[in-house]
CSV table of C-alpha atoms and ligand atoms in Angstrom, one decimal:
chain,number,residue,atom,x,y,z
A,1,UNK,CA,0.0,0.0,0.0
A,2,UNK,CA,1.4,3.4,-1.0
A,3,UNK,CA,0.7,6.1,1.6
A,4,UNK,CA,1.4,9.8,1.7
A,5,UNK,CA,0.8,10.4,5.4
A,6,UNK,CA,3.7,10.6,7.9
A,7,UNK,CA,1.4,10.1,10.8
A,8,UNK,CA,0.2,6.8,9.5
A,9,UNK,CA,3.9,5.7,8.8
A,10,UNK,CA,4.7,6.7,12.4
A,11,UNK,CA,1.9,4.6,13.8
A,12,UNK,CA,2.9,1.5,11.7
A,13,UNK,CA,6.5,1.8,12.7
A,14,UNK,CA,5.6,2.1,16.4
A,15,UNK,CA,3.7,-1.1,16.1
A,16,UNK,CA,6.9,-2.8,15.1
A,17,UNK,CA,6.0,-3.2,11.4
A,18,UNK,CA,7.9,-2.3,8.2
A,19,UNK,CA,7.5,0.8,6.2
A,20,UNK,CA,9.5,1.7,3.1
A,21,UNK,CA,10.7,5.3,3.4
A,22,UNK,CA,12.0,7.8,0.8
A,23,UNK,CA,15.5,9.2,1.1
A,24,UNK,CA,17.6,11.3,-1.2
A,25,UNK,CA,19.7,8.2,-2.2
A,26,UNK,CA,17.3,5.3,-2.6
A,27,UNK,CA,14.1,4.0,-0.8
A,28,UNK,CA,14.9,2.2,2.5
A,29,UNK,CA,13.0,-0.6,4.1
A,30,UNK,CA,12.6,0.7,7.6
A,31,UNK,CA,11.9,-0.7,11.1
A,32,UNK,CA,12.4,0.5,14.7
A,33,UNK,CA,16.1,-0.1,15.1
A,34,UNK,CA,15.8,-0.8,18.8
A,35,UNK,CA,13.2,-3.5,18.2
A,36,UNK,CA,15.0,-6.8,17.4
A,37,UNK,CA,11.9,-8.5,16.2
A,38,UNK,CA,11.0,-5.7,13.8
A,39,UNK,CA,14.6,-5.7,12.5
A,40,UNK,CA,14.5,-9.5,12.0
A,41,UNK,CA,11.5,-9.0,9.6
A,42,UNK,CA,13.7,-6.7,7.4
A,43,UNK,CA,16.2,-9.5,6.9
A,44,UNK,CA,13.3,-12.0,6.2
A,45,UNK,CA,11.5,-9.8,3.7
A,46,UNK,CA,14.6,-8.9,1.8
A,47,UNK,CA,16.0,-12.4,2.0
A,48,UNK,CA,19.2,-10.7,3.2
A,49,UNK,CA,22.0,-12.8,4.7
A,50,UNK,CA,22.1,-12.3,8.5
A,51,UNK,CA,25.8,-11.4,8.4
A,52,UNK,CA,25.1,-8.2,6.5
A,53,UNK,CA,24.6,-5.3,9.0
A,54,UNK,CA,22.1,-2.4,8.6
A,55,UNK,CA,22.4,1.4,8.6
A,56,UNK,CA,20.4,3.2,11.2
A,57,UNK,CA,18.9,6.6,10.4
A,58,UNK,CA,17.9,9.5,12.5
A,59,UNK,CA,17.4,13.3,12.0
A,60,UNK,CA,20.4,14.7,14.0
A,61,UNK,CA,23.7,13.9,15.5
A,62,UNK,CA,22.4,15.0,18.9
A,63,UNK,CA,19.9,12.2,18.9
A,64,UNK,CA,22.5,9.6,18.1
A,65,UNK,CA,24.5,11.0,21.0
A,66,UNK,CA,21.6,10.6,23.3
A,67,UNK,CA,21.6,6.9,22.2
A,68,UNK,CA,25.3,6.6,23.1
A,69,UNK,CA,26.6,6.8,19.5
A,70,UNK,CA,29.4,9.3,19.0
A,71,UNK,CA,31.3,10.5,15.9
A,72,UNK,CA,35.1,10.9,16.2
A,73,UNK,CA,36.5,14.3,15.2
A,74,UNK,CA,37.2,13.7,11.5
A,75,UNK,CA,33.7,12.2,11.1
A,76,UNK,CA,32.2,15.3,12.8
A,77,UNK,CA,34.0,17.4,10.2
A,78,UNK,CA,32.4,15.5,7.4
A,79,UNK,CA,29.0,15.5,9.1
A,80,UNK,CA,29.1,19.3,9.6
A,81,UNK,CA,29.6,19.7,5.9
A,82,UNK,CA,27.5,16.8,4.4
A,83,UNK,CA,24.8,15.7,6.8
A,84,UNK,CA,22.0,15.5,6.2
A,85,UNK,CA,23.2,13.9,3.0
A,86,UNK,CA,24.4,10.7,1.2
A,87,UNK,CA,27.2,9.8,3.6
A,88,UNK,CA,27.2,7.0,6.3
A,89,UNK,CA,29.6,6.7,9.2
A,90,UNK,CA,30.6,3.4,10.7
A,91,UNK,CA,31.5,4.0,14.4
A,92,UNK,CA,31.6,2.3,17.7
A,93,UNK,CA,28.2,0.7,18.6
A,94,UNK,CA,26.3,1.5,21.8
A,95,UNK,CA,24.5,-1.1,23.9
A,96,UNK,CA,21.2,0.4,22.8
A,97,UNK,CA,21.7,-1.1,19.3
A,98,UNK,CA,20.6,-4.7,19.1
A,99,UNK,CA,23.2,-7.2,17.7
A,100,UNK,CA,20.9,-8.1,14.9
A,101,UNK,CA,21.3,-4.5,13.5
A,102,UNK,CA,25.1,-4.6,13.5
A,103,UNK,CA,25.2,-8.4,12.6
A,104,UNK,CA,27.3,-9.0,15.7
A,105,UNK,CA,30.0,-6.4,14.9
A,106,UNK,CA,31.0,-3.9,17.6
A,107,UNK,CA,30.4,-1.1,15.2
A,108,UNK,CA,27.2,0.5,13.8
A,109,UNK,CA,26.5,2.4,10.6
A,110,UNK,CA,24.6,5.7,11.0
A,111,UNK,CA,23.2,8.2,8.5
A,112,UNK,CA,21.1,11.4,8.4
A,113,UNK,CA,19.2,11.2,5.1
A,114,UNK,CA,18.4,14.4,3.3
A,115,UNK,CA,14.7,14.1,2.6
A,116,UNK,CA,12.3,16.6,4.2
A,117,UNK,CA,9.4,14.2,4.7
A,118,UNK,CA,11.6,11.5,6.2
A,119,UNK,CA,13.5,13.9,8.4
A,120,UNK,CA,10.2,15.0,9.9
A,121,UNK,CA,9.2,11.4,10.3
A,122,UNK,CA,12.5,10.6,12.1
A,123,UNK,CA,12.1,13.6,14.3
A,124,UNK,CA,8.7,12.4,15.4
A,125,UNK,CA,9.9,9.0,16.4
A,126,UNK,CA,11.5,8.0,19.8
A,127,UNK,CA,13.9,5.5,18.0
A,128,UNK,CA,16.1,5.5,14.9
A,129,UNK,CA,15.2,3.5,11.8
A,130,UNK,CA,17.2,0.6,10.6
A,131,UNK,CA,16.9,0.7,6.8
A,132,UNK,CA,18.6,-1.2,4.1
A,133,UNK,CA,17.7,-0.4,0.5
A,134,UNK,CA,14.1,-1.5,-0.1
A,135,UNK,CA,14.8,-4.3,-2.6
A,136,UNK,CA,15.2,-8.0,-2.5
A,137,UNK,CA,18.8,-8.8,-1.7
A,138,UNK,CA,21.0,-8.8,-4.8
A,139,UNK,CA,18.6,-6.8,-7.0
A,140,UNK,CA,18.5,-3.1,-8.2
A,141,UNK,CA,17.8,-0.5,-5.5
A,142,UNK,CA,14.4,1.3,-5.8
A,143,UNK,CA,14.2,5.0,-6.6
A,144,UNK,CA,10.5,5.5,-6.6
A,145,UNK,CA,7.6,4.3,-4.3
A,146,UNK,CA,6.2,2.3,-7.2
A,147,UNK,CA,9.5,0.4,-7.6
A,148,UNK,CA,9.2,-0.7,-4.0
A,149,UNK,CA,5.4,-1.5,-4.2
A,150,UNK,CA,6.0,-3.7,-7.3
A,151,UNK,CA,8.7,-5.8,-5.7
A,152,UNK,CA,7.8,-5.8,-2.0
A,153,UNK,CA,4.3,-4.4,-1.7
A,154,UNK,CA,2.8,-7.8,-0.8
A,155,UNK,CA,5.2,-8.3,2.2
A,156,UNK,CA,5.3,-4.9,3.9
A,157,UNK,CA,2.7,-2.7,5.7
A,158,UNK,CA,3.3,0.5,3.6
A,159,UNK,CA,5.4,2.5,1.3
A,160,UNK,CA,5.7,6.1,2.2
A,161,UNK,CA,5.7,8.1,-1.1
A,162,UNK,CA,8.3,10.8,-1.2
A,163,UNK,CA,8.7,11.1,-5.0
A,164,UNK,CA,11.8,10.3,-7.0
A,165,UNK,CA,15.1,9.9,-5.2
A,166,UNK,CA,17.2,12.8,-6.4
A,167,UNK,CA,20.7,11.3,-5.7
A,168,UNK,CA,19.8,7.9,-7.0
A,169,UNK,CA,22.9,6.0,-5.6
A,170,UNK,CA,23.2,4.7,-2.1
A,171,UNK,CA,25.3,6.6,0.4
A,172,UNK,CA,29.1,6.6,0.5
A,173,UNK,CA,30.2,4.6,3.6
A,174,UNK,CA,33.2,5.5,5.6
A,175,UNK,CA,34.4,3.5,8.6
A,176,UNK,CA,36.0,5.3,11.6
A,177,UNK,CA,36.2,2.1,13.6
A,178,UNK,CA,40.0,1.9,13.6
A,179,UNK,CA,41.3,5.4,13.7
A,180,UNK,CA,42.2,6.3,10.1
A,181,UNK,CA,39.1,6.6,8.0
A,182,UNK,CA,38.4,3.8,5.5
A,183,UNK,CA,36.2,3.9,2.5
A,184,UNK,CA,33.8,0.9,2.6
A,185,UNK,CA,31.5,1.8,-0.3
A,186,UNK,CA,31.5,4.4,-3.1
A,187,UNK,CA,28.2,6.2,-3.3
A,188,UNK,CA,26.2,9.4,-3.8
A,189,UNK,CA,28.8,11.7,-2.2
A,190,UNK,CA,32.0,11.8,-4.3
A,191,UNK,CA,35.3,10.7,-3.0
A,192,UNK,CA,36.9,14.0,-4.1
A,193,UNK,CA,34.6,16.1,-1.9
A,194,UNK,CA,35.3,13.9,1.1
A,195,UNK,CA,39.0,13.8,0.7
A,196,UNK,CA,39.0,17.6,0.2
A,197,UNK,CA,37.3,18.2,3.5
A,198,UNK,CA,39.5,15.7,5.4
A,199,UNK,CA,42.6,17.0,3.6
A,200,UNK,CA,43.9,13.4,3.1
A,201,UNK,CA,43.3,10.4,0.8
A,202,UNK,CA,41.1,7.7,2.3
A,203,UNK,CA,42.3,4.2,2.9
A,204,UNK,CA,40.6,2.2,0.1
A,205,UNK,CA,41.8,-1.3,0.9
A,206,UNK,CA,38.4,-2.4,2.2
A,207,UNK,CA,36.7,-1.4,-0.9
A,208,UNK,CA,38.2,-3.8,-3.4
A,209,UNK,CA,37.9,-6.9,-1.3
A,210,UNK,CA,34.4,-8.1,-2.1
A,211,UNK,CA,34.5,-11.1,0.2
A,212,UNK,CA,35.4,-9.1,3.3
A,213,UNK,CA,32.9,-9.7,6.1
A,214,UNK,CA,33.3,-6.2,7.4
A,215,UNK,CA,31.4,-4.8,4.4
A,216,UNK,CA,29.4,-7.8,3.5
A,217,UNK,CA,27.0,-5.8,1.3
A,218,UNK,CA,29.8,-5.3,-1.1
A,219,UNK,CA,29.3,-8.7,-2.6
A,220,UNK,CA,30.6,-8.9,-6.1
A,221,UNK,CA,27.3,-9.8,-7.8
A,222,UNK,CA,24.6,-7.2,-6.8
A,223,UNK,CA,22.1,-5.0,-8.6
A,224,UNK,CA,21.6,-7.8,-11.0
A,225,UNK,CA,19.0,-7.5,-13.7
A,226,UNK,CA,17.4,-10.7,-15.2
A,227,UNK,CA,18.9,-9.9,-18.6
A,228,UNK,CA,22.6,-10.6,-18.7
A,229,UNK,CA,24.5,-7.3,-18.5
A,230,UNK,CA,28.0,-6.8,-20.0
A,231,UNK,CA,30.4,-3.9,-19.7
A,232,UNK,CA,31.0,-2.1,-23.0
A,233,UNK,CA,34.4,-3.7,-23.9
A,234,UNK,CA,32.4,-6.6,-25.2
A,235,UNK,CA,30.5,-4.6,-27.7
A,236,UNK,CA,33.3,-4.5,-30.3
A,237,UNK,CA,33.3,-8.2,-30.7
A,238,UNK,CA,29.6,-8.4,-31.7
A,239,UNK,CA,28.3,-9.3,-35.2
A,240,UNK,CA,25.9,-6.8,-37.0
A,241,UNK,CA,23.0,-9.2,-36.5
A,242,UNK,CA,23.3,-9.1,-32.7
A,243,UNK,CA,23.0,-5.4,-32.4
A,244,UNK,CA,19.2,-5.8,-32.9
A,245,UNK,CA,19.0,-8.0,-29.9
A,246,UNK,CA,20.5,-5.8,-27.2
A,247,UNK,CA,19.8,-2.9,-25.0
A,248,UNK,CA,22.3,-0.2,-24.3
A,249,UNK,CA,23.0,2.0,-21.3
A,250,UNK,CA,25.2,4.8,-22.2
A,251,UNK,CA,26.5,8.0,-20.4
A,252,UNK,CA,25.9,10.9,-22.7
A,253,UNK,CA,25.8,9.5,-26.3
A,254,UNK,CA,23.9,6.9,-28.2
A,255,UNK,CA,25.7,3.9,-29.7
A,256,UNK,CA,25.8,4.2,-33.5
A,257,UNK,CA,24.9,0.6,-34.2
A,258,UNK,CA,22.3,-0.3,-31.6
A,259,UNK,CA,18.6,0.3,-32.2
A,260,UNK,CA,17.7,3.8,-31.0
A,261,UNK,CA,14.6,2.6,-29.1
A,262,UNK,CA,16.7,0.1,-27.2
A,263,UNK,CA,19.1,2.7,-25.8
A,264,UNK,CA,19.0,4.5,-22.5
A,265,UNK,CA,21.2,7.5,-22.1
A,266,UNK,CA,21.9,8.5,-18.5
A,267,UNK,CA,22.7,12.2,-19.1
A,268,UNK,CA,22.7,13.6,-22.6
A,269,UNK,CA,24.6,16.6,-21.2
A,270,UNK,CA,27.2,14.4,-19.6
A,271,UNK,CA,26.3,15.4,-16.0
A,272,UNK,CA,27.4,12.9,-13.4
A,273,UNK,CA,24.7,13.7,-10.8
A,274,UNK,CA,22.0,13.4,-13.5
A,275,UNK,CA,23.5,10.1,-14.6
A,276,UNK,CA,23.5,8.8,-11.0
A,277,UNK,CA,19.9,9.8,-10.5
A,278,UNK,CA,18.9,7.8,-13.6
A,279,UNK,CA,21.1,4.8,-13.2
A,280,UNK,CA,18.9,2.3,-11.4
A,281,UNK,CA,15.8,3.2,-13.4
A,282,UNK,CA,17.9,2.7,-16.5
A,283,UNK,CA,18.9,-0.8,-15.4
A,284,UNK,CA,15.2,-1.6,-14.7
A,285,UNK,CA,14.1,-0.2,-18.0
A,286,UNK,CA,16.8,-2.0,-20.0
A,287,UNK,CA,15.8,-5.2,-18.3
A,288,UNK,CA,12.1,-4.6,-19.2
A,289,UNK,CA,13.0,-4.4,-22.9
A,290,UNK,CA,13.7,-8.2,-22.6
A,291,UNK,CA,16.5,-8.2,-25.1
A,292,UNK,CA,19.1,-11.0,-25.2
A,293,UNK,CA,21.6,-8.9,-23.4
A,294,UNK,CA,22.3,-5.4,-22.0
A,295,UNK,CA,25.5,-3.6,-22.8
A,296,UNK,CA,26.5,-0.8,-20.4
A,297,UNK,CA,29.2,1.8,-21.0
A,298,UNK,CA,31.5,2.7,-18.1
A,299,UNK,CA,31.8,6.4,-17.2
A,300,UNK,CA,35.1,8.3,-16.8
A,301,UNK,CA,36.7,7.2,-13.5
A,302,UNK,CA,36.1,10.5,-11.6
A,303,UNK,CA,33.4,12.2,-9.5
A,304,UNK,CA,30.2,10.1,-9.3
A,305,UNK,CA,31.5,8.1,-12.3
A,306,UNK,CA,33.4,6.0,-9.8
A,307,UNK,CA,30.3,5.0,-7.9
A,308,UNK,CA,28.2,4.5,-11.0
A,309,UNK,CA,30.9,2.2,-12.5
A,310,UNK,CA,31.1,0.3,-9.3
A,311,UNK,CA,27.3,-0.4,-9.5
A,312,UNK,CA,27.5,-1.4,-13.2
A,313,UNK,CA,30.4,-3.8,-12.6
A,314,UNK,CA,28.5,-5.5,-9.8
A,315,UNK,CA,25.4,-5.7,-12.1
A,316,UNK,CA,27.5,-7.3,-14.8
A,317,UNK,CA,27.9,-11.0,-15.5
A,318,UNK,CA,31.3,-12.2,-14.4
B,1,TXA,O1,21.8,5.3,0.9
B,1,TXA,C1,21.8,4.3,1.7
B,1,TXA,O2,22.8,4.0,2.3
B,1,TXA,C2,20.6,3.5,1.7
B,1,TXA,C3,19.4,4.3,2.3
B,1,TXA,C4,18.2,3.6,2.5
B,1,TXA,O3,19.9,5.0,3.5
B,1,TXA,N1,20.8,2.3,2.5
B,1,TXA,C5,21.5,1.3,2.0
B,1,TXA,O4,21.6,0.2,2.9
B,1,TXA,O5,22.1,1.3,1.0
B,1,TXA,P1,22.1,-1.2,2.5
B,1,TXA,O6,21.7,-2.1,3.6
B,1,TXA,O7,21.6,-1.6,1.1
B,1,TXA,O8,23.6,-1.1,2.5
B,1,TXA,C6,24.3,-0.9,3.7
B,1,TXA,C7,25.7,-1.2,3.6
B,1,TXA,C8,25.9,-2.7,3.5
B,1,TXA,O9,26.9,-2.9,2.5
B,1,TXA,C9,26.5,-3.1,4.8
B,1,TXA,O10,27.3,-4.2,4.8
B,1,TXA,C10,27.2,-1.9,5.3
B,1,TXA,O11,26.4,-0.8,4.8
B,1,TXA,N2,27.3,-1.8,6.7
B,1,TXA,C11,26.3,-1.6,7.6
B,1,TXA,N3,26.7,-1.6,8.9
B,1,TXA,C12,28.0,-1.8,8.8
B,1,TXA,C13,29.1,-1.9,9.8
B,1,TXA,N4,28.8,-1.9,11.1
B,1,TXA,N5,30.3,-2.2,9.3
B,1,TXA,C14,30.6,-2.2,8.0
B,1,TXA,N6,29.6,-2.1,7.1
B,1,TXA,C15,28.4,-1.9,7.4
B,2,MG,MG1,21.3,-2.5,-0.8
């Protein structure tokens, strides 16, 4: 059921049930983070492995502090600049946070999402919301209320409609668990902006290692459409005949050989933020064309191009 009313969302959440909520990045599947039973339902509905911890969301740092969760100095610097926004901080956990939220780790991921409706919902609640992206584990993240309703509507109490997500990529995750900040996931806030504020380059060793249990969500196959998706290098090896059987996802320009109606261009003006905003919808749309395969073009490795490429590579067949 798609709803518009925050008050109703609040009531449902207070009953320990699940509500999908809008954020600026993607829709989240939310439950009371302090209610272990409610959080267990998130894992069940998403079919998410129990070892993959969740991000908890609230509307201010002050509230996290009241719950015993504190940011170290460098994280505060970033929060001052970018929160509310598409950045998540992994910090020391407090005893208030049930183990199921952090999947047994002694750290917890926290985020202040930048979405007016959800901020006022969070403010009205006495607890933070645990919320992974509101999709079945391993599939493309939702950027509209309808996306969520289509995939999970049958299993959850409500989807709070907050329009299209304007960032379109999940948050950038940085761990402050061990002193020097480590990048765990590329996302909606560019690395360049973060490194500029910290005045240092981030440790990225945790990012590449897909099997690392500290960032279990970074599994190598993720965001997978049903149609096999390949990265553009493959396109040069194709025969003329095959061009009619494929969909194309490109950055700013159409591919000269592929059928125009089968092409989805992320940003005709070559704007990274616009491309990010359109990415997940583009993967869904390409999939819906039901071609034999999808070819996706990688973006330049800078700015949000890095995070977009990360998602495309994970969506690709290995
Ligand atoms: O933009 C976002 O971050 C969205 C919206 C809804 O806020 N949420 C989201 O959640 O993308 P999810 O569950 O799809 O991804 C969360 C990632 C996972 O890769 C998980 O492994 C990692 O955060 N994570 C959560 N807690 C962690 C922790 N304590 N240590 C390391 N990684 C953690
Ligand atoms: Mg996810």
